[in-house]
PDB file of C-alpha atoms and ligand atoms in Angstrom:
ATOM      1  CA  MET A   1       7.294  10.262   5.871  1.00 96.00           C
ATOM      2  CA  ILE A   2       4.955   7.687   5.363  1.00 98.00           C
ATOM      3  CA  HIS A   3       3.364   5.885   8.819  1.00 98.00           C
ATOM      4  CA  PHE A   4       1.458   2.441   8.155  1.00 98.00           C
ATOM      5  CA  VAL A   5       0.027   2.144  10.702  1.00 98.00           C
ATOM      6  CA  GLY A   6      -2.858  -0.094  12.371  1.00 98.00           C
ATOM      7  CA  ALA A   7      -6.426   0.472  13.051  1.00 98.00           C
ATOM      8  CA  GLY A   8      -6.875  -1.686  15.118  1.00 98.00           C
ATOM      9  CA  PRO A   9     -10.391  -3.996  14.754  1.00 98.00           C
ATOM     10  CA  GLY A  10     -12.967  -1.889  14.394  1.00 97.00           C
ATOM     11  CA  ALA A  11     -14.107  -0.217  17.864  1.00 97.00           C
ATOM     12  CA  GLU A  12     -12.605   3.584  17.805  1.00 96.00           C
ATOM     13  CA  ASP A  13     -11.026   2.796  21.204  1.00 97.00           C
ATOM     14  CA  LEU A  14      -9.044  -0.184  20.074  1.00 98.00           C
ATOM     15  CA  ILE A  15      -6.720   1.470  18.062  1.00 98.00           C
ATOM     16  CA  THR A  16      -3.513   2.202  19.662  1.00 98.00           C
ATOM     17  CA  VAL A  17      -2.330   5.299  21.283  1.00 98.00           C
ATOM     18  CA  ARG A  18       0.696   5.845  19.460  1.00 98.00           C
ATOM     19  CA  GLY A  19      -1.138   5.293  16.394  1.00 98.00           C
ATOM     20  CA  GLN A  20      -4.012   7.948  17.813  1.00 98.00           C
ATOM     21  CA  ARG A  21      -1.232  10.024  17.777  1.00 98.00           C
ATOM     22  CA  LEU A  22       0.576   9.344  14.262  1.00 98.00           C
ATOM     23  CA  LEU A  23      -3.467   9.819  12.623  1.00 98.00           C
ATOM     24  CA  ARG A  24      -3.773  13.178  14.878  1.00 98.00           C
ATOM     25  CA  GLN A  25      -1.371  14.530  13.633  1.00 98.00           C
ATOM     26  CA  ALA A  26      -1.444  13.562   9.885  1.00 98.00           C
ATOM     27  CA  ASP A  27      -0.931  15.592   6.963  1.00 98.00           C
ATOM     28  CA  VAL A  28      -2.320  13.208   4.763  1.00 98.00           C
ATOM     29  CA  VAL A  29      -4.780   9.801   5.826  1.00 98.00           C
ATOM     30  CA  ILE A  30      -5.075   7.118   3.100  1.00 98.00           C
ATOM     31  CA  TYR A  31      -7.089   4.266   4.538  1.00 97.00           C
ATOM     32  CA  ALA A  32      -8.407   0.974   3.821  1.00 94.00           C
ATOM     33  CA  GLY A  33     -12.120   2.038   3.611  1.00 91.00           C
ATOM     34  CA  SER A  34     -13.675  -1.608   3.480  1.00 88.00           C
ATOM     35  CA  LEU A  35     -13.183  -2.219   6.870  1.00 93.00           C
ATOM     36  CA  VAL A  36     -11.807   0.633   8.548  1.00 95.00           C
ATOM     37  CA  ASN A  37     -13.956   2.909  11.245  1.00 95.00           C
ATOM     38  CA  PRO A  38     -14.699   5.636   9.155  1.00 95.00           C
ATOM     39  CA  GLU A  39     -15.530   7.314  12.178  1.00 96.00           C
ATOM     40  CA  LEU A  40     -11.717   7.290  13.540  1.00 96.00           C
ATOM     41  CA  LEU A  41     -10.825   9.651  11.124  1.00 97.00           C
ATOM     42  CA  LYS A  42     -12.720  12.443  12.711  1.00 95.00           C
ATOM     43  CA  GLU A  43      -8.994  11.732  14.906  1.00 86.00           C
ATOM     44  CA  THR A  44      -7.149  13.913  12.586  1.00 97.00           C
ATOM     45  CA  LYS A  45      -7.067  17.973  11.823  1.00 97.00           C
ATOM     46  CA  LYS A  46      -8.719  20.024   9.316  1.00 96.00           C
ATOM     47  CA  CYS A  47      -6.751  20.188   7.434  1.00 97.00           C
ATOM     48  CA  CYS A  48      -6.052  16.366   7.043  1.00 97.00           C
ATOM     49  CA  LYS A  49      -6.589  15.285   3.170  1.00 98.00           C
ATOM     50  CA  ILE A  50      -8.618  11.735   3.488  1.00 98.00           C
ATOM     51  CA  TYR A  51      -8.334   9.251   0.844  1.00 98.00           C
ATOM     52  CA  ASN A  52      -9.474   6.311   0.876  1.00 97.00           C
ATOM     53  CA  SER A  53      -7.757   3.515  -0.425  1.00 97.00           C
ATOM     54  CA  ALA A  54     -10.109   1.254  -1.316  1.00 94.00           C
ATOM     55  CA  HIS A  55     -11.515   3.188  -4.682  1.00 94.00           C
ATOM     56  CA  MET A  56      -7.330   3.418  -5.273  1.00 96.00           C
ATOM     57  CA  THR A  57      -4.622   1.192  -7.088  1.00 97.00           C
ATOM     58  CA  LEU A  58      -1.270   0.427  -5.856  1.00 97.00           C
ATOM     59  CA  GLU A  59      -0.332   2.722  -8.055  1.00 97.00           C
ATOM     60  CA  GLU A  60      -2.487   6.011  -6.912  1.00 98.00           C
ATOM     61  CA  VAL A  61      -1.898   5.021  -3.625  1.00 98.00           C
ATOM     62  CA  LEU A  62       1.694   6.058  -4.420  1.00 98.00           C
ATOM     63  CA  GLU A  63       1.070   8.717  -6.275  1.00 98.00           C
ATOM     64  CA  VAL A  64      -0.482  10.294  -3.205  1.00 98.00           C
ATOM     65  CA  MET A  65       2.521   9.448  -1.336  1.00 98.00           C
ATOM     66  CA  GLU A  66       4.653  10.451  -3.168  1.00 98.00           C
ATOM     67  CA  GLU A  67       3.570  14.410  -3.203  1.00 98.00           C
ATOM     68  CA  ALA A  68       3.000  14.067  -0.023  1.00 98.00           C
ATOM     69  CA  GLN A  69       6.610  13.447   0.508  1.00 97.00           C
ATOM     70  CA  GLU A  70       7.241  15.694  -2.109  1.00 97.00           C
ATOM     71  CA  LYS A  71       5.484  18.664  -0.208  1.00 98.00           C
ATOM     72  CA  GLY A  72       7.030  17.291   3.498  1.00 97.00           C
ATOM     73  CA  LEU A  73       3.733  16.421   4.677  1.00 98.00           C
ATOM     74  CA  ASP A  74       3.029  13.221   7.172  1.00 97.00           C
ATOM     75  CA  THR A  75       1.391  10.360   5.881  1.00 98.00           C
ATOM     76  CA  VAL A  76      -0.687   7.836   7.535  1.00 98.00           C
ATOM     77  CA  ARG A  77      -1.305   4.992   5.946  1.00 98.00           C
ATOM     78  CA  LEU A  78      -4.166   2.659   8.258  1.00 98.00           C
ATOM     79  CA  HIS A  79      -4.707  -0.212   8.028  1.00 98.00           C
ATOM     80  CA  THR A  80      -7.332  -2.973   9.353  1.00 97.00           C
ATOM     81  CA  GLY A  81      -6.276  -4.646  12.521  1.00 98.00           C
ATOM     82  CA  ASP A  82      -2.918  -5.066  12.251  1.00 98.00           C
ATOM     83  CA  PRO A  83      -0.737  -4.242   8.832  1.00 98.00           C
ATOM     84  CA  SER A  84       1.106  -7.584   9.098  1.00 98.00           C
ATOM     85  CA  LEU A  85      -1.636  -9.977   8.345  1.00 98.00           C
ATOM     86  CA  TYR A  86      -3.770 -10.159   4.886  1.00 96.00           C
ATOM     87  CA  GLY A  87      -2.552  -5.993   4.397  1.00 95.00           C
ATOM     88  CA  ALA A  88      -0.905  -5.807   1.572  1.00 95.00           C
ATOM     89  CA  VAL A  89       1.814  -3.648   2.981  1.00 97.00           C
ATOM     90  CA  ARG A  90       5.214  -5.256   1.388  1.00 98.00           C
ATOM     91  CA  GLU A  91       5.060  -4.244  -2.276  1.00 97.00           C
ATOM     92  CA  GLN A  92       3.576  -0.720  -0.888  1.00 98.00           C
ATOM     93  CA  MET A  93       7.361  -0.292   1.103  1.00 98.00           C
ATOM     94  CA  ASP A  94       9.629  -2.002  -1.973  1.00 98.00           C
ATOM     95  CA  ARG A  95       8.490   0.791  -4.191  1.00 98.00           C
ATOM     96  CA  LEU A  96       8.815   3.361  -1.679  1.00 98.00           C
ATOM     97  CA  GLU A  97      11.869   1.977  -1.169  1.00 97.00           C
ATOM     98  CA  GLU A  98      12.793   2.180  -4.484  1.00 97.00           C
ATOM     99  CA  ARG A  99      11.695   6.033  -4.752  1.00 96.00           C
ATOM    100  CA  GLY A 100      13.614   6.690  -1.713  1.00 97.00           C
ATOM    101  CA  ILE A 101      10.469   7.836   0.631  1.00 98.00           C
ATOM    102  CA  PRO A 102      11.374   6.352   4.555  1.00 98.00           C
ATOM    103  CA  TYR A 103       8.724   4.330   6.033  1.00 98.00           C
ATOM    104  CA  GLU A 104       7.870   3.072   9.467  1.00 98.00           C
ATOM    105  CA  SER A 105       5.039   0.713  11.222  1.00 98.00           C
ATOM    106  CA  CYS A 106       2.967   1.071  13.749  1.00 98.00           C
ATOM    107  CA  PRO A 107       1.056  -2.166  14.604  1.00 98.00           C
ATOM    108  CA  GLY A 108      -2.432  -2.754  15.273  1.00 98.00           C
ATOM    109  CA  VAL A 109      -5.279  -5.385  17.428  1.00 98.00           C
ATOM    110  CA  SER A 110      -5.660  -7.617  14.886  1.00 98.00           C
ATOM    111  CA  SER A 111      -9.186  -9.245  14.846  1.00 98.00           C
ATOM    112  CA  PHE A 112      -8.283 -12.350  15.804  1.00 98.00           C
ATOM    113  CA  GLY A 113      -6.962 -10.627  19.154  1.00 98.00           C
ATOM    114  CA  ALA A 114     -10.628  -8.809  19.191  1.00 98.00           C
ATOM    115  CA  ALA A 115     -12.630 -12.553  17.747  1.00 98.00           C
ATOM    116  CA  ALA A 116     -11.276 -13.844  20.924  1.00 98.00           C
ATOM    117  CA  ALA A 117     -12.221 -10.918  23.019  1.00 98.00           C
ATOM    118  CA  ALA A 118     -15.286 -11.094  21.950  1.00 98.00           C
ATOM    119  CA  LEU A 119     -15.889 -14.958  22.851  1.00 98.00           C
ATOM    120  CA  ASN A 120     -13.549 -14.658  25.778  1.00 98.00           C
ATOM    121  CA  LEU A 121     -11.397 -17.153  24.015  1.00 98.00           C
ATOM    122  CA  GLU A 122      -7.592 -18.483  25.041  1.00 97.00           C
ATOM    123  CA  TYR A 123      -6.287 -19.315  22.066  1.00 98.00           C
ATOM    124  CA  THR A 124      -3.712 -22.054  23.983  1.00 97.00           C
ATOM    125  CA  LEU A 125      -4.599 -23.528  26.065  1.00 96.00           C
ATOM    126  CA  PRO A 126      -2.358 -26.572  28.365  1.00 95.00           C
ATOM    127  CA  GLY A 127      -3.382 -29.785  27.304  1.00 95.00           C
ATOM    128  CA  LEU A 128      -5.814 -29.018  24.202  1.00 96.00           C
ATOM    129  CA  SER A 129      -3.988 -26.928  21.617  1.00 96.00           C
ATOM    130  CA  GLN A 130      -0.307 -24.899  21.922  1.00 96.00           C
ATOM    131  CA  SER A 131      -0.297 -23.042  19.028  1.00 97.00           C
ATOM    132  CA  VAL A 132      -2.553 -21.192  17.045  1.00 98.00           C
ATOM    133  CA  VAL A 133      -2.445 -21.806  13.158  1.00 97.00           C
ATOM    134  CA  ILE A 134      -3.369 -18.438  11.144  1.00 98.00           C
ATOM    135  CA  THR A 135      -4.321 -18.977   7.900  1.00 97.00           C
ATOM    136  CA  ARG A 136      -7.598 -18.245   4.519  1.00 97.00           C
ATOM    137  CA  MET A 137      -9.163 -19.940   2.090  1.00 95.00           C
ATOM    138  CA  GLU A 138      -7.598 -20.061  -1.397  1.00 92.00           C
ATOM    139  CA  GLY A 139     -10.319 -17.252  -3.086  1.00 87.00           C
ATOM    140  CA  ARG A 140      -8.209 -14.857  -5.717  1.00 87.00           C
ATOM    141  CA  THR A 141      -5.230 -15.383  -4.285  1.00 89.00           C
ATOM    142  CA  PRO A 142      -3.474 -18.172  -4.420  1.00 91.00           C
ATOM    143  CA  VAL A 143      -2.663 -20.208  -1.692  1.00 91.00           C
ATOM    144  CA  PRO A 144       0.958 -22.367  -1.475  1.00 92.00           C
ATOM    145  CA  GLU A 145      -0.352 -26.466  -1.587  1.00 89.00           C
ATOM    146  CA  ARG A 146       1.870 -27.360   1.092  1.00 90.00           C
ATOM    147  CA  GLU A 147      -0.403 -24.553   2.695  1.00 92.00           C
ATOM    148  CA  GLN A 148      -3.985 -25.938   2.495  1.00 92.00           C
ATOM    149  CA  VAL A 149      -6.060 -25.691   4.879  1.00 93.00           C
ATOM    150  CA  ALA A 150      -6.568 -29.330   5.094  1.00 93.00           C
ATOM    151  CA  ALA A 151      -3.115 -29.965   5.154  1.00 93.00           C
ATOM    152  CA  PHE A 152      -2.758 -27.716   8.559  1.00 93.00           C
ATOM    153  CA  ALA A 153      -5.494 -29.858  10.250  1.00 91.00           C
ATOM    154  CA  VAL A 154      -3.943 -32.062  10.390  1.00 90.00           C
ATOM    155  CA  HIS A 155      -1.683 -30.752  13.047  1.00 92.00           C
ATOM    156  CA  GLN A 156      -5.687 -29.880  14.825  1.00 92.00           C
ATOM    157  CA  ALA A 157      -4.292 -26.567  16.565  1.00 96.00           C
ATOM    158  CA  THR A 158      -6.204 -23.592  17.106  1.00 97.00           C
ATOM    159  CA  MET A 159      -7.224 -22.410  13.907  1.00 98.00           C
ATOM    160  CA  VAL A 160      -8.011 -18.590  12.376  1.00 98.00           C
ATOM    161  CA  LEU A 161      -9.319 -18.421   8.949  1.00 98.00           C
ATOM    162  CA  PHE A 162      -9.681 -15.060   7.931  1.00 98.00           C
ATOM    163  CA  LEU A 163     -11.029 -13.836   4.589  1.00 97.00           C
ATOM    164  CA  SER A 164     -12.839 -16.730   4.363  1.00 97.00           C
ATOM    165  CA  ALA A 165     -16.644 -16.994   5.609  1.00 97.00           C
ATOM    166  CA  GLY A 166     -17.437 -16.330   2.181  1.00 96.00           C
ATOM    167  CA  LEU A 167     -16.099 -19.883   1.736  1.00 97.00           C
ATOM    168  CA  LEU A 168     -17.500 -22.502   4.886  1.00 97.00           C
ATOM    169  CA  PRO A 169     -19.397 -25.497   2.862  1.00 97.00           C
ATOM    170  CA  GLU A 170     -15.629 -25.339   0.779  1.00 96.00           C
ATOM    171  CA  LEU A 171     -14.127 -24.909   4.463  1.00 97.00           C
ATOM    172  CA  THR A 172     -15.753 -27.397   5.791  1.00 97.00           C
ATOM    173  CA  ARG A 173     -14.701 -30.075   3.571  1.00 96.00           C
ATOM    174  CA  GLU A 174     -11.018 -29.092   3.888  1.00 95.00           C
ATOM    175  CA  LEU A 175     -11.046 -29.266   8.091  1.00 96.00           C
ATOM    176  CA  LEU A 176     -13.083 -32.962   7.294  1.00 96.00           C
ATOM    177  CA  ALA A 177     -10.420 -33.388   5.023  1.00 94.00           C
ATOM    178  CA  GLY A 178      -7.799 -32.610   7.001  1.00 94.00           C
ATOM    179  CA  GLY A 179      -9.158 -35.196   9.581  1.00 92.00           C
ATOM    180  CA  TYR A 180     -11.447 -32.676  12.204  1.00 94.00           C
ATOM    181  CA  GLU A 181     -14.120 -34.396  13.533  1.00 95.00           C
ATOM    182  CA  PRO A 182     -17.549 -33.261  12.360  1.00 97.00           C
ATOM    183  CA  ASP A 183     -18.373 -32.125  16.775  1.00 97.00           C
ATOM    184  CA  THR A 184     -15.070 -29.715  16.522  1.00 97.00           C
ATOM    185  CA  PRO A 185     -16.679 -27.108  18.567  1.00 98.00           C
ATOM    186  CA  ALA A 186     -15.909 -24.028  16.308  1.00 98.00           C
ATOM    187  CA  ALA A 187     -17.468 -20.403  16.619  1.00 98.00           C
ATOM    188  CA  ILE A 188     -17.859 -17.704  13.801  1.00 98.00           C
ATOM    189  CA  VAL A 189     -16.914 -14.052  14.529  1.00 98.00           C
ATOM    190  CA  TYR A 190     -18.768 -11.115  12.782  1.00 98.00           C
ATOM    191  CA  LYS A 191     -17.509  -7.569  12.607  1.00 98.00           C
ATOM    192  CA  ALA A 192     -15.425  -7.976  16.850  1.00 98.00           C
ATOM    193  CA  SER A 193     -15.689  -5.190  18.532  1.00 98.00           C
ATOM    194  CA  TRP A 194     -17.895  -3.390  16.124  1.00 97.00           C
ATOM    195  CA  PRO A 195     -21.638  -2.171  17.605  1.00 96.00           C
ATOM    196  CA  GLU A 196     -22.598  -4.994  15.233  1.00 96.00           C
ATOM    197  CA  GLU A 197     -20.732  -7.540  16.635  1.00 98.00           C
ATOM    198  CA  ALA A 198     -21.735 -11.204  16.567  1.00 98.00           C
ATOM    199  CA  CYS A 199     -20.640 -14.100  18.044  1.00 98.00           C
ATOM    200  CA  TYR A 200     -22.101 -17.840  17.215  1.00 98.00           C
ATOM    201  CA  PRO A 201     -20.660 -20.994  18.600  1.00 98.00           C
ATOM    202  CA  CYS A 202     -21.176 -24.381  16.198  1.00 98.00           C
ATOM    203  CA  THR A 203     -18.737 -27.107  15.228  1.00 98.00           C
ATOM    204  CA  VAL A 204     -16.656 -28.039  11.888  1.00 98.00           C
ATOM    205  CA  GLY A 205     -20.020 -29.745  10.916  1.00 97.00           C
ATOM    206  CA  THR A 206     -22.021 -27.674  11.495  1.00 98.00           C
ATOM    207  CA  LEU A 207     -20.286 -24.071  10.065  1.00 98.00           C
ATOM    208  CA  ALA A 208     -21.954 -23.728   7.382  1.00 97.00           C
ATOM    209  CA  GLN A 209     -25.099 -24.164   7.966  1.00 97.00           C
ATOM    210  CA  THR A 210     -24.819 -21.324  10.616  1.00 98.00           C
ATOM    211  CA  GLY A 211     -22.859 -19.404   8.295  1.00 98.00           C
ATOM    212  CA  GLU A 212     -26.373 -19.193   6.313  1.00 97.00           C
ATOM    213  CA  ALA A 213     -28.749 -19.362   8.852  1.00 98.00           C
ATOM    214  CA  HIS A 214     -27.104 -15.446   9.648  1.00 98.00           C
ATOM    215  CA  GLY A 215     -26.388 -14.267   6.366  1.00 97.00           C
ATOM    216  CA  ILE A 216     -22.350 -14.094   7.022  1.00 97.00           C
ATOM    217  CA  SER A 217     -20.035 -13.711   4.329  1.00 95.00           C
ATOM    218  CA  LYS A 218     -17.994 -11.497   5.229  1.00 94.00           C
ATOM    219  CA  THR A 219     -16.339  -9.946   8.070  1.00 96.00           C
ATOM    220  CA  ALA A 220     -15.860 -12.565  10.330  1.00 98.00           C
ATOM    221  CA  LEU A 221     -13.342 -15.119  11.666  1.00 98.00           C
ATOM    222  CA  ILE A 222     -13.261 -18.414  11.684  1.00 98.00           C
ATOM    223  CA  ILE A 223     -12.460 -20.163  14.648  1.00 98.00           C
ATOM    224  CA  VAL A 224     -11.748 -24.151  15.145  1.00 98.00           C
ATOM    225  CA  GLY A 225     -10.346 -26.053  17.118  1.00 97.00           C
ATOM    226  CA  GLU A 226     -11.121 -27.856  20.791  1.00 97.00           C
ATOM    227  CA  VAL A 227     -10.052 -24.128  22.866  1.00 97.00           C
ATOM    228  CA  VAL A 228     -13.685 -22.661  21.874  1.00 97.00           C
ATOM    229  CA  ALA A 229     -15.657 -25.342  24.097  1.00 96.00           C
ATOM    230  CA  HIS A 230     -12.794 -25.051  26.578  1.00 93.00           C
ATOM    231  CA  GLN A 231     -13.329 -28.472  28.145  1.00 94.00           C
ATOM    232  CA  ASN A 232     -11.046 -30.582  29.748  1.00 91.00           C
ATOM    233  CA  TYR A 233      -7.908 -28.346  29.734  1.00 93.00           C
ATOM    234  CA  GLN A 234      -4.781 -28.593  32.225  1.00 92.00           C
ATOM    235  CA  ARG A 235      -4.654 -25.540  34.927  1.00 87.00           C
ATOM    236  CA  SER A 236      -1.098 -23.757  33.816  1.00 86.00           C
ATOM    237  CA  ARG A 237       1.893 -25.037  35.579  1.00 83.00           C
ATOM    238  CA  LEU A 238       2.766 -20.750  36.095  1.00 84.00           C
ATOM    239  CA  TYR A 239      -0.177 -20.169  38.453  1.00 86.00           C
ATOM    240  CA  ASP A 240       0.303 -23.512  40.394  1.00 85.00           C
ATOM    241  CA  PRO A 241       1.157 -24.051  44.309  1.00 87.00           C
ATOM    242  CA  GLU A 242       3.606 -27.140  43.284  1.00 85.00           C
ATOM    243  CA  PHE A 243       5.288 -24.840  40.911  1.00 84.00           C
ATOM    244  CA  THR A 244       8.451 -23.100  41.620  1.00 87.00           C
ATOM    245  CA  THR A 245       8.346 -20.339  38.900  1.00 84.00           C
ATOM    246  CA  GLY A 246      11.111 -17.431  38.243  1.00 86.00           C
ATOM    247  CA  TYR A 247       9.272 -15.252  40.388  1.00 87.00           C
ATOM    248  CA  ARG A 248       7.596 -17.289  43.138  1.00 87.00           C
ATOM    249  CA  ARG A 249       8.980 -20.461  45.519  1.00 87.00           C
ATOM    250  CA  GLY A 250       6.619 -23.042  44.947  1.00 85.00           C
ATOM    251  CA  ARG A 251       5.357 -25.926  47.503  1.00 82.00           C
ATOM    252  CA  ASN A 252       7.739 -28.331  45.608  1.00 66.00           C
ATOM    253  CA  ASP A 253      10.812 -26.482  45.671  1.00 58.00           C
ATOM    254  CA  GLU A 254      12.903 -27.714  42.618  1.00 55.00           C
ATOM    255  CA  ASP A 255      13.299 -25.490  40.065  1.00 52.00           C
ATOM    256  CA  GLN A 256      10.727 -26.166  36.812  1.00 53.00           C
ATOM    257  CA  ASP A 257      10.259 -25.189  33.639  1.00 56.00           C
ATOM    258  CA  HIS A 258       6.376 -24.048  33.017  1.00 53.00           C
TER     259      HIS A 258
HETATM  260  N1  SAH B 301      -5.124  -6.590   9.012  1.00 78.98           N
HETATM  261  C1  SAH B 301      -6.011  -7.293   9.385  1.00 78.98           C
HETATM  262  C2  SAH B 301      -6.711  -8.684   8.403  1.00 78.98           C
HETATM  263  C3  SAH B 301      -7.328  -7.907   6.875  1.00 78.98           C
HETATM  264  S1  SAH B 301      -7.941  -8.947   6.421  1.00 78.98           S
HETATM  265  C4  SAH B 301      -5.998  -7.991  10.759  1.00 78.98           C
HETATM  266  O1  SAH B 301      -5.078  -7.819  11.477  1.00 78.98           O
HETATM  267  O2  SAH B 301      -7.387  -8.202  11.443  1.00 78.98           O
HETATM  268  C5  SAH B 301      -9.560  -8.754   6.329  1.00 78.98           C
HETATM  269  C6  SAH B 301     -10.439 -10.041   6.531  1.00 78.98           C
HETATM  270  O3  SAH B 301     -10.150  -9.753   8.225  1.00 78.98           O
HETATM  271  C7  SAH B 301     -11.776 -10.152   6.032  1.00 78.98           C
HETATM  272  O4  SAH B 301     -11.811 -10.982   5.617  1.00 78.98           O
HETATM  273  C8  SAH B 301     -12.089 -11.435   7.774  1.00 78.98           C
HETATM  274  O5  SAH B 301     -12.045 -12.644   7.598  1.00 78.98           O
HETATM  275  C9  SAH B 301     -10.775 -10.281   9.318  1.00 78.98           C
HETATM  276  N2  SAH B 301     -11.463  -9.668   9.756  1.00 78.98           N
HETATM  277  C10 SAH B 301     -11.131  -7.921  10.430  1.00 78.98           C
HETATM  278  N3  SAH B 301     -11.973  -7.057  11.000  1.00 78.98           N
HETATM  279  C11 SAH B 301     -12.466  -7.896  11.092  1.00 78.98           C
HETATM  280  C12 SAH B 301     -13.575  -7.839  12.311  1.00 78.98           C
HETATM  281  N4  SAH B 301     -13.554  -6.874  12.959  1.00 78.98           N
HETATM  282  N5  SAH B 301     -14.184  -9.270  13.038  1.00 78.98           N
HETATM  283  C13 SAH B 301     -14.337 -10.247  11.963  1.00 78.98           C
HETATM  284  N6  SAH B 301     -12.748 -10.642  11.449  1.00 78.98           N
HETATM  285  C14 SAH B 301     -12.337  -9.777  10.582  1.00 78.98           C
END
């Protein structure tokens, strides 16, 4: 069996309990060496064979998985954050299916959750934004035309940009072209949850100079939107004394949606 496991954003204790158990039981681990904290590998059995996929092609990864499966061994494929985001897991799964090798997934804490935690941020503040756009600038991987940052920017929803820390001047241009004001609050979060974590609050207009001043070109998320400054949001209906919820009768007797 192949277990696709989310390693979490970096901190050793931000892997799930299930993920940790799978790591402890694994006979073979293939980890994404560029971003997975190697400290997590201390959890593995002495006899566990460990591969760093940063040096491997998809074909080589599959070869290791196939060989392990033939020997009846358990493999953990350890991906950074949550494997469902920019994880390149589907292509592995499809090839495993072709070979009749069983697999399953264990989710992880994505870096976008760790970045919010680093800033004590709520992405969805009533009155400011109720949506989060998770996207990236186009790099070597193309982004469909209809999903360009400028197109999403039109919504002025909270935006979290992965894989874009090396493209801050281009990102700023796209955000401005899409309609964000230069003084829209933004933040760069570098290595969220790692010991070297750093948060740089700024604005859309100062994103590029902030990144340059701190030498940020990778392993960072860019967060854009009014929620970063959290001014003038509305309090939640759920905890409003006036409102009745499924669990609590409000001063105002009528049942209301929140
Ligand atoms: N599946 C991962 C994302 C992989 S793509 C997840 O759920 O987090 C790799 C990109 O994720 C990096 O370029 C960076 O933008 C972001 N990233 C990953 N870990 C990070 C961290 N600890 N802090 C900030 N950004 C991170």
